[in-house]
Every structure is written in C-alpha cells, then in structure tokens.
PDB file of C-alpha atoms in Angstrom:
ATOM      1  CA  ALA A  12      17.972 -15.588 -92.622  1.00 73.00           C
ATOM      2  CA  GLN A  13      14.266 -15.376 -93.304  1.00 82.00           C
ATOM      3  CA  SER A  14      12.364 -13.492 -90.646  1.00 89.00           C
ATOM      4  CA  VAL A  15       9.379 -11.317 -89.878  1.00 93.00           C
ATOM      5  CA  THR A  16       9.510  -8.507 -87.335  1.00 95.00           C
ATOM      6  CA  GLN A  17       6.569  -6.808 -85.731  1.00 96.00           C
ATOM      7  CA  PRO A  18       8.240  -4.035 -83.721  1.00 96.00           C
ATOM      8  CA  ASP A  19       5.261  -3.273 -81.510  1.00 95.00           C
ATOM      9  CA  ILE A  20       4.339  -5.923 -78.965  1.00 94.00           C
ATOM     10  CA  HIS A  21       1.348  -4.016 -77.634  1.00 96.00           C
ATOM     11  CA  ILE A  22      -0.562  -1.014 -78.986  1.00 97.00           C
ATOM     12  CA  THR A  23      -3.461   0.851 -77.421  1.00 97.00           C
ATOM     13  CA  VAL A  24      -5.697   3.127 -79.496  1.00 97.00           C
ATOM     14  CA  SER A  25      -8.934   4.923 -78.802  1.00 97.00           C
ATOM     15  CA  GLU A  26     -12.090   3.755 -80.480  1.00 97.00           C
ATOM     16  CA  GLY A  27     -12.572   5.691 -83.700  1.00 97.00           C
ATOM     17  CA  ALA A  28      -8.885   6.500 -84.075  1.00 97.00           C
ATOM     18  CA  SER A  29      -6.781   5.279 -86.977  1.00 97.00           C
ATOM     19  CA  LEU A  30      -4.487   2.299 -86.673  1.00 97.00           C
ATOM     20  CA  GLU A  31      -1.230   1.198 -88.258  1.00 97.00           C
ATOM     21  CA  LEU A  32       0.509  -2.034 -87.315  1.00 98.00           C
ATOM     22  CA  ARG A  33       4.036  -2.429 -88.585  1.00 98.00           C
ATOM     23  CA  CYS A  34       5.560  -5.465 -90.230  1.00 97.00           C
ATOM     24  CA  ASN A  35       9.044  -5.826 -91.701  1.00 96.00           C
ATOM     25  CA  TYR A  36      10.356  -8.953 -93.340  1.00 93.00           C
ATOM     26  CA  SER A  37      13.614 -10.390 -94.510  1.00 90.00           C
ATOM     27  CA  TYR A  38      13.219 -12.774 -97.390  1.00 83.00           C
ATOM     28  CA  GLY A  39      15.490 -13.674-100.276  1.00 74.00           C
ATOM     29  CA  ALA A  40      12.821 -14.097-102.932  1.00 73.00           C
ATOM     30  CA  THR A  41       9.513 -12.523-103.912  1.00 74.00           C
ATOM     31  CA  PRO A  42       7.360 -12.933-100.836  1.00 82.00           C
ATOM     32  CA  TYR A  43       3.754 -13.825-100.327  1.00 88.00           C
ATOM     33  CA  LEU A  44       2.520 -11.715 -97.412  1.00 91.00           C
ATOM     34  CA  PHE A  45      -0.351 -12.177 -94.983  1.00 93.00           C
ATOM     35  CA  TRP A  46      -2.012 -10.611 -91.999  1.00 96.00           C
ATOM     36  CA  TYR A  47      -3.947 -12.809 -89.588  1.00 96.00           C
ATOM     37  CA  VAL A  48      -6.008 -11.848 -86.542  1.00 96.00           C
ATOM     38  CA  GLN A  49      -6.541 -13.946 -83.434  1.00 95.00           C
ATOM     39  CA  SER A  50      -9.305 -13.242 -80.936  1.00 92.00           C
ATOM     40  CA  PRO A  51      -8.820 -14.609 -77.402  1.00 86.00           C
ATOM     41  CA  GLY A  52      -9.100 -18.392 -77.289  1.00 81.00           C
ATOM     42  CA  GLN A  53      -9.536 -18.670 -81.037  1.00 85.00           C
ATOM     43  CA  GLY A  54      -7.514 -19.762 -84.025  1.00 88.00           C
ATOM     44  CA  LEU A  55      -6.151 -17.406 -86.653  1.00 91.00           C
ATOM     45  CA  GLN A  56      -8.396 -15.727 -89.193  1.00 92.00           C
ATOM     46  CA  LEU A  57      -7.013 -14.362 -92.446  1.00 92.00           C
ATOM     47  CA  LEU A  58      -7.450 -10.587 -92.801  1.00 95.00           C
ATOM     48  CA  LEU A  59      -5.753 -10.110 -96.159  1.00 94.00           C
ATOM     49  CA  LYS A  60      -3.017 -11.386 -98.427  1.00 91.00           C
ATOM     50  CA  TYR A  61      -0.602 -10.059-101.026  1.00 91.00           C
ATOM     51  CA  PHE A  62       0.566 -12.351-103.803  1.00 86.00           C
ATOM     52  CA  SER A  63       1.272  -9.917-106.667  1.00 83.00           C
ATOM     53  CA  GLY A  64      -0.127  -6.905-108.500  1.00 86.00           C
ATOM     54  CA  ASP A  65      -1.519  -3.849-106.760  1.00 88.00           C
ATOM     55  CA  THR A  66       0.595  -3.152-103.708  1.00 91.00           C
ATOM     56  CA  LEU A  67      -2.356  -1.817-101.712  1.00 96.00           C
ATOM     57  CA  VAL A  68      -4.597  -4.710-100.745  1.00 96.00           C
ATOM     58  CA  GLN A  69      -7.992  -4.624 -99.130  1.00 96.00           C
ATOM     59  CA  GLY A  70      -9.095  -7.149 -96.571  1.00 95.00           C
ATOM     60  CA  ILE A  71     -12.009  -8.007 -94.371  1.00 94.00           C
ATOM     61  CA  LYS A  72     -13.349  -5.862 -91.523  1.00 94.00           C
ATOM     62  CA  GLY A  73     -12.187  -2.633 -93.189  1.00 96.00           C
ATOM     63  CA  PHE A  74      -8.456  -3.412 -93.011  1.00 97.00           C
ATOM     64  CA  GLU A  75      -5.927  -2.688 -95.733  1.00 97.00           C
ATOM     65  CA  ALA A  76      -2.192  -3.218 -96.090  1.00 98.00           C
ATOM     66  CA  GLU A  77       0.478  -1.787 -98.347  1.00 96.00           C
ATOM     67  CA  PHE A  78       3.428  -3.762 -99.671  1.00 94.00           C
ATOM     68  CA  LYS A  79       6.557  -1.626 -99.993  1.00 94.00           C
ATOM     69  CA  ARG A  80       9.333  -3.660-101.541  1.00 91.00           C
ATOM     70  CA  SER A  81      11.978  -0.968-101.056  1.00 91.00           C
ATOM     71  CA  GLN A  82      11.297  -0.924 -97.319  1.00 93.00           C
ATOM     72  CA  SER A  83      10.586  -4.663 -96.963  1.00 93.00           C
ATOM     73  CA  SER A  84       7.400  -3.710 -95.179  1.00 95.00           C
ATOM     74  CA  PHE A  85       3.764  -4.771 -95.185  1.00 96.00           C
ATOM     75  CA  ASN A  86       1.990  -2.499 -92.723  1.00 98.00           C
ATOM     76  CA  LEU A  87      -1.632  -3.028 -91.745  1.00 98.00           C
ATOM     77  CA  ARG A  88      -3.980  -0.046 -91.487  1.00 98.00           C
ATOM     78  CA  LYS A  89      -7.520   0.776 -90.534  1.00 98.00           C
ATOM     79  CA  PRO A  90      -8.967   4.303 -90.677  1.00 97.00           C
ATOM     80  CA  SER A  91     -11.303   3.948 -87.692  1.00 97.00           C
ATOM     81  CA  VAL A  92     -10.888   1.275 -85.045  1.00 97.00           C
ATOM     82  CA  HIS A  93     -13.854  -0.451 -83.402  1.00 96.00           C
ATOM     83  CA  TRP A  94     -13.837  -1.998 -79.933  1.00 95.00           C
ATOM     84  CA  SER A  95     -14.288  -5.426 -81.557  1.00 95.00           C
ATOM     85  CA  ASP A  96     -10.894  -5.045 -83.260  1.00 96.00           C
ATOM     86  CA  ALA A  97      -9.134  -5.716 -79.955  1.00 97.00           C
ATOM     87  CA  ALA A  98      -7.148  -8.891 -80.665  1.00 97.00           C
ATOM     88  CA  GLU A  99      -3.689 -10.113 -81.544  1.00 96.00           C
ATOM     89  CA  TYR A 100      -2.431  -9.527 -85.070  1.00 97.00           C
ATOM     90  CA  PHE A 101       0.163 -11.602 -86.863  1.00 96.00           C
ATOM     91  CA  CYS A 102       2.100 -10.788 -89.997  1.00 96.00           C
ATOM     92  CA  ALA A 103       3.432 -13.749 -91.990  1.00 93.00           C
ATOM     93  CA  VAL A 104       5.562 -14.314 -95.084  1.00 90.00           C
ATOM     94  CA  GLY A 105       5.815 -17.307 -97.415  1.00 83.00           C
ATOM     95  CA  GLY A 106       7.957 -17.995-100.412  1.00 63.00           C
ATOM     96  CA  LEU A 107       7.915 -19.117-104.021  1.00 49.00           C
ATOM     97  CA  ARG A 108       7.491 -22.668-102.790  1.00 55.00           C
ATOM     98  CA  TYR A 109       4.215 -21.605-101.289  1.00 49.00           C
ATOM     99  CA  ASN A 110       2.181 -23.846-103.534  1.00 47.00           C
ATOM    100  CA  GLN A 111       4.548 -26.723-102.937  1.00 48.00           C
ATOM    101  CA  GLY A 112       4.575 -26.626 -99.194  1.00 60.00           C
ATOM    102  CA  GLY A 113       2.984 -23.473 -97.992  1.00 71.00           C
ATOM    103  CA  LYS A 114       5.435 -22.826 -95.184  1.00 81.00           C
ATOM    104  CA  LEU A 115       4.918 -19.509 -93.468  1.00 86.00           C
ATOM    105  CA  ILE A 116       7.159 -17.516 -91.169  1.00 89.00           C
ATOM    106  CA  PHE A 117       5.247 -15.553 -88.551  1.00 91.00           C
ATOM    107  CA  GLY A 118       6.075 -12.399 -86.669  1.00 93.00           C
ATOM    108  CA  GLN A 119       5.866 -12.273 -82.902  1.00 94.00           C
ATOM    109  CA  GLY A 120       2.443 -10.675 -82.955  1.00 95.00           C
ATOM    110  CA  THR A 121       1.047  -7.287 -81.929  1.00 96.00           C
ATOM    111  CA  GLU A 122      -1.635  -7.153 -79.284  1.00 96.00           C
ATOM    112  CA  LEU A 123      -4.159  -4.398 -79.911  1.00 97.00           C
ATOM    113  CA  SER A 124      -6.184  -2.857 -77.083  1.00 97.00           C
ATOM    114  CA  VAL A 125      -9.003  -0.411 -77.809  1.00 97.00           C
ATOM    115  CA  LYS A 126      -9.967   2.289 -75.315  1.00 95.00           C
ATOM    116  CA  PRO A 127     -13.618   3.376 -75.231  1.00 90.00           C
TER     117      PRO A 127
ATOM    118  CA  ASP B  14     -16.025 -22.697 -95.950  1.00 70.00           C
ATOM    119  CA  VAL B  15     -12.968 -24.686 -94.991  1.00 70.00           C
ATOM    120  CA  LYS B  16     -13.235 -26.285 -91.601  1.00 88.00           C
ATOM    121  CA  VAL B  17     -10.192 -27.342 -89.623  1.00 93.00           C
ATOM    122  CA  THR B  18     -11.154 -29.148 -86.446  1.00 94.00           C
ATOM    123  CA  GLN B  19      -8.864 -29.834 -83.541  1.00 95.00           C
ATOM    124  CA  SER B  20     -10.172 -32.567 -81.291  1.00 90.00           C
ATOM    125  CA  SER B  21      -9.609 -30.826 -77.961  1.00 91.00           C
ATOM    126  CA  ARG B  22      -9.701 -27.159 -76.943  1.00 92.00           C
ATOM    127  CA  TYR B  23      -8.057 -27.813 -73.582  1.00 95.00           C
ATOM    128  CA  LEU B  24      -5.935 -30.744 -72.488  1.00 96.00           C
ATOM    129  CA  VAL B  25      -4.079 -31.475 -69.265  1.00 97.00           C
ATOM    130  CA  LYS B  26      -1.485 -34.242 -69.189  1.00 97.00           C
ATOM    131  CA  ARG B  27       1.323 -35.365 -66.922  1.00 97.00           C
ATOM    132  CA  THR B  28       5.058 -35.358 -67.530  1.00 97.00           C
ATOM    133  CA  GLY B  29       6.195 -38.478 -69.357  1.00 97.00           C
ATOM    134  CA  GLU B  30       2.810 -39.272 -70.886  1.00 97.00           C
ATOM    135  CA  LYS B  31       2.414 -39.886 -74.609  1.00 97.00           C
ATOM    136  CA  VAL B  32       0.078 -37.208 -75.940  1.00 97.00           C
ATOM    137  CA  PHE B  33      -1.873 -37.179 -79.196  1.00 97.00           C
ATOM    138  CA  LEU B  34      -3.287 -34.001 -80.717  1.00 97.00           C
ATOM    139  CA  GLU B  35      -5.647 -34.603 -83.600  1.00 96.00           C
ATOM    140  CA  CYS B  36      -6.543 -32.344 -86.501  1.00 97.00           C
ATOM    141  CA  VAL B  37      -9.060 -32.967 -89.261  1.00 96.00           C
ATOM    142  CA  GLN B  38      -9.831 -30.847 -92.322  1.00 94.00           C
ATOM    143  CA  ASP B  39     -12.825 -31.274 -94.582  1.00 90.00           C
ATOM    144  CA  MET B  40     -11.600 -29.739 -97.846  1.00 86.00           C
ATOM    145  CA  ASP B  41      -9.291 -32.409 -99.264  1.00 87.00           C
ATOM    146  CA  HIS B  42      -6.266 -30.154 -98.761  1.00 87.00           C
ATOM    147  CA  GLU B  43      -2.878 -31.543 -99.603  1.00 86.00           C
ATOM    148  CA  ASN B  44      -0.844 -29.603 -97.057  1.00 88.00           C
ATOM    149  CA  MET B  45      -1.259 -29.612 -93.301  1.00 92.00           C
ATOM    150  CA  PHE B  46       0.770 -27.984 -90.543  1.00 93.00           C
ATOM    151  CA  TRP B  47       1.317 -28.033 -86.807  1.00 96.00           C
ATOM    152  CA  TYR B  48       2.463 -24.902 -84.996  1.00 95.00           C
ATOM    153  CA  ARG B  49       2.975 -24.020 -81.392  1.00 96.00           C
ATOM    154  CA  GLN B  50       2.224 -20.540 -80.163  1.00 94.00           C
ATOM    155  CA  ASP B  51       3.948 -18.953 -77.195  1.00 93.00           C
ATOM    156  CA  PRO B  52       3.703 -15.369 -75.929  1.00 87.00           C
ATOM    157  CA  GLY B  53       6.258 -13.111 -77.567  1.00 85.00           C
ATOM    158  CA  LEU B  54       7.373 -15.805 -79.995  1.00 88.00           C
ATOM    159  CA  GLY B  55       4.495 -15.880 -82.454  1.00 88.00           C
ATOM    160  CA  LEU B  56       3.801 -19.153 -84.228  1.00 91.00           C
ATOM    161  CA  ARG B  57       6.607 -21.626 -84.790  1.00 93.00           C
ATOM    162  CA  LEU B  58       6.312 -24.502 -87.215  1.00 92.00           C
ATOM    163  CA  ILE B  59       6.772 -27.954 -85.705  1.00 95.00           C
ATOM    164  CA  TYR B  60       6.029 -30.264 -88.653  1.00 94.00           C
ATOM    165  CA  PHE B  61       4.179 -30.148 -91.896  1.00 91.00           C
ATOM    166  CA  SER B  62       2.920 -32.658 -94.419  1.00 91.00           C
ATOM    167  CA  TYR B  63       2.306 -32.216 -98.131  1.00 86.00           C
ATOM    168  CA  ASP B  64       0.827 -35.627 -98.786  1.00 86.00           C
ATOM    169  CA  VAL B  65      -0.361 -38.769 -97.047  1.00 90.00           C
ATOM    170  CA  LYS B  66       2.508 -40.470 -95.228  1.00 87.00           C
ATOM    171  CA  MET B  67       4.811 -37.571 -96.112  1.00 88.00           C
ATOM    172  CA  LYS B  68       6.187 -35.236 -93.482  1.00 91.00           C
ATOM    173  CA  GLU B  69       8.859 -32.625 -93.120  1.00 90.00           C
ATOM    174  CA  LYS B  70      10.401 -31.088 -90.054  1.00 92.00           C
ATOM    175  CA  GLY B  71       9.684 -27.487 -89.315  1.00 90.00           C
ATOM    176  CA  ASP B  72      11.721 -25.181 -87.144  1.00 89.00           C
ATOM    177  CA  ILE B  73      11.198 -26.877 -83.768  1.00 95.00           C
ATOM    178  CA  PRO B  74      10.568 -30.625 -84.302  1.00 96.00           C
ATOM    179  CA  GLU B  75      12.480 -31.861 -81.248  1.00 96.00           C
ATOM    180  CA  GLY B  76      10.282 -33.822 -78.877  1.00 96.00           C
ATOM    181  CA  TYR B  77       7.490 -34.194 -81.418  1.00 97.00           C
ATOM    182  CA  SER B  78       6.471 -36.579 -84.156  1.00 97.00           C
ATOM    183  CA  VAL B  79       3.540 -36.616 -86.580  1.00 97.00           C
ATOM    184  CA  SER B  80       1.358 -39.067 -88.415  1.00 96.00           C
ATOM    185  CA  ARG B  81      -0.643 -38.646 -91.608  1.00 95.00           C
ATOM    186  CA  GLU B  82      -2.295 -41.920 -92.546  1.00 94.00           C
ATOM    187  CA  LYS B  83      -5.273 -40.275 -94.250  1.00 94.00           C
ATOM    188  CA  LYS B  84      -5.400 -37.055 -96.220  1.00 93.00           C
ATOM    189  CA  GLU B  85      -7.868 -35.352 -93.926  1.00 95.00           C
ATOM    190  CA  ARG B  86      -6.151 -36.142 -90.618  1.00 96.00           C
ATOM    191  CA  PHE B  87      -2.822 -34.922 -89.268  1.00 97.00           C
ATOM    192  CA  SER B  88      -1.794 -35.971 -85.777  1.00 97.00           C
ATOM    193  CA  LEU B  89       0.856 -34.425 -83.561  1.00 98.00           C
ATOM    194  CA  ILE B  90       2.471 -36.753 -81.031  1.00 98.00           C
ATOM    195  CA  LEU B  91       4.410 -35.828 -77.939  1.00 97.00           C
ATOM    196  CA  GLU B  92       6.341 -39.023 -77.282  1.00 94.00           C
ATOM    197  CA  SER B  93       7.131 -38.197 -73.649  1.00 96.00           C
ATOM    198  CA  ALA B  94       5.521 -34.943 -72.592  1.00 97.00           C
ATOM    199  CA  SER B  95       7.586 -32.414 -70.702  1.00 97.00           C
ATOM    200  CA  THR B  96       6.603 -29.200 -68.948  1.00 97.00           C
ATOM    201  CA  ASN B  97       8.309 -27.067 -71.600  1.00 96.00           C
ATOM    202  CA  GLN B  98       5.772 -28.385 -74.093  1.00 98.00           C
ATOM    203  CA  THR B  99       2.973 -26.550 -72.305  1.00 97.00           C
ATOM    204  CA  SER B 100       1.679 -24.287 -75.043  1.00 97.00           C
ATOM    205  CA  MET B 101      -1.089 -23.480 -77.497  1.00 95.00           C
ATOM    206  CA  TYR B 102      -0.989 -25.817 -80.508  1.00 97.00           C
ATOM    207  CA  LEU B 103      -2.507 -24.753 -83.812  1.00 96.00           C
ATOM    208  CA  CYS B 104      -3.219 -26.900 -86.834  1.00 95.00           C
ATOM    209  CA  ALA B 105      -3.607 -25.480 -90.340  1.00 93.00           C
ATOM    210  CA  SER B 106      -4.269 -26.729 -93.830  1.00 90.00           C
ATOM    211  CA  LEU B 107      -4.052 -25.211 -97.269  1.00 84.00           C
ATOM    212  CA  ASP B 108      -4.696 -25.880-100.903  1.00 76.00           C
ATOM    213  CA  SER B 109      -2.328 -24.779-103.635  1.00 68.00           C
ATOM    214  CA  ASN B 110      -1.826 -21.007-103.817  1.00 68.00           C
ATOM    215  CA  GLN B 111      -4.345 -20.290-101.100  1.00 75.00           C
ATOM    216  CA  PRO B 112      -3.799 -19.032 -97.559  1.00 80.00           C
ATOM    217  CA  GLN B 113      -3.573 -21.393 -94.642  1.00 84.00           C
ATOM    218  CA  HIS B 114      -6.771 -22.097 -92.718  1.00 88.00           C
ATOM    219  CA  PHE B 115      -6.427 -22.587 -88.985  1.00 92.00           C
ATOM    220  CA  GLY B 116      -8.229 -24.583 -86.356  1.00 93.00           C
ATOM    221  CA  ASP B 117      -9.237 -23.043 -83.033  1.00 92.00           C
ATOM    222  CA  GLY B 118      -6.207 -24.432 -81.242  1.00 94.00           C
ATOM    223  CA  THR B 119      -5.546 -26.819 -78.358  1.00 96.00           C
ATOM    224  CA  ARG B 120      -4.254 -25.343 -75.141  1.00 95.00           C
ATOM    225  CA  LEU B 121      -2.086 -28.081 -73.667  1.00 97.00           C
ATOM    226  CA  SER B 122      -0.844 -28.055 -70.080  1.00 97.00           C
ATOM    227  CA  ILE B 123       1.792 -30.544 -68.957  1.00 97.00           C
ATOM    228  CA  LEU B 124       1.954 -30.936 -65.178  1.00 96.00           C
TER     229      LEU B 124
END
C-alpha cells in the first residue's frame, strides 16, 4: 500500500541548532516528493519538491532535502533553525499520474518547537 | 502568484444541517482537491476534480459530495453534518506537473 511515514510527531530544537525531519515512503513507482510547512491557522506552503535529477534539492527559507531511493527516504534538513521555523511540517508523495490527477499522500506531520 | 481562496476561515454548524464549503482559484487550474486535516492523521483526500463536472472519490468520501460547475470553483458539501465531521478542511489546486497550492483552510465545528 502507498504510504508516507513521519516517525517524529513532535521535535524540539534550540534556536541556532541544526534540524533533520524524517520522512519514509512506500510507493510502487517513481515518486514525486514534497515538503510542506503549515504555520498555525494557515494553509500549507510548499518548501521544496523533488521530481527527478539531483537528489539533493534546495527549497525556500534555507531548507534542503535529500532523496535516497535505497532507503525510501526524503529527509528535510536545515543547518541553523530560527524561531520563526516553529510550525508543522508535512511530507507528501505523488505518483506518475501526478500530471493527470495530482493526488498526493501525506504523512502525519511533525510539529517543530524552537527553544530560545 | 496562485491564489486559492476558501470562503470561510471559521464555521459553526449544527448536526443535520447541509453545509457548503467553497473554494475558488484564480489560475485556471484543471485539478482541484478537498482534504480534511486532523491531529495525528495528516491530510486525507476527500474528493478531487480534474475538470469541470468531473469528480473522483479520494480516500474518505463518505458523508461528503462535491460540485464543480465552473473551472475556478470547487465546492464541498456535507449533506447532513455530523459531529465527527468537525475538522480543518483544506482546498488545493494544481496545474500540470506543478505542486499543489493550498488555501488557508476552513475550521468547521459541528455542534
């Protein structure tokens, strides 16, 4: 079955520390992969996407993610966290029919808290 | 920039009422989606539409229906609202080979 797993429900890091949010997926075909961020009371904003090519992708707000096919993972990283990064983060996967329907499967989300 | 607008940020309705959630996008996107978001469950797809008057069920369509009479508007309908439909509802749209763009969400409470 197709699925996305974010093992960490809640993570707390200190401001200035590095961050890694984990994402594992189960998908039968070549996946399209996404990370979205949601601030309280807001919709989802796209941080970055992987469609093909270079497996290390850069996104907005200083985030990056690395696609590792052998591990079925797409972990999100940031070298130095800012207090404004406190939010909920969602990993999502879509399939080859992406441009015919665009269905995405979302993980459960990881809530990030930032200590001053 | 793509703009996806959901008509209400907060909505309170009573059990048994017929509820309409409206979503409008301004970029002529073919595909539109309705999700519900619940703590610990992430986003779950209710319905999506890839063209006017076309719709497909998502993962949790029970208790919901949709309408897409015009390309820019995608409505979610709760035929007879129940308390277990209290949730955050998110609308999204996309164009071919591009990521989904989301509205700000409607937080719906059914009393």
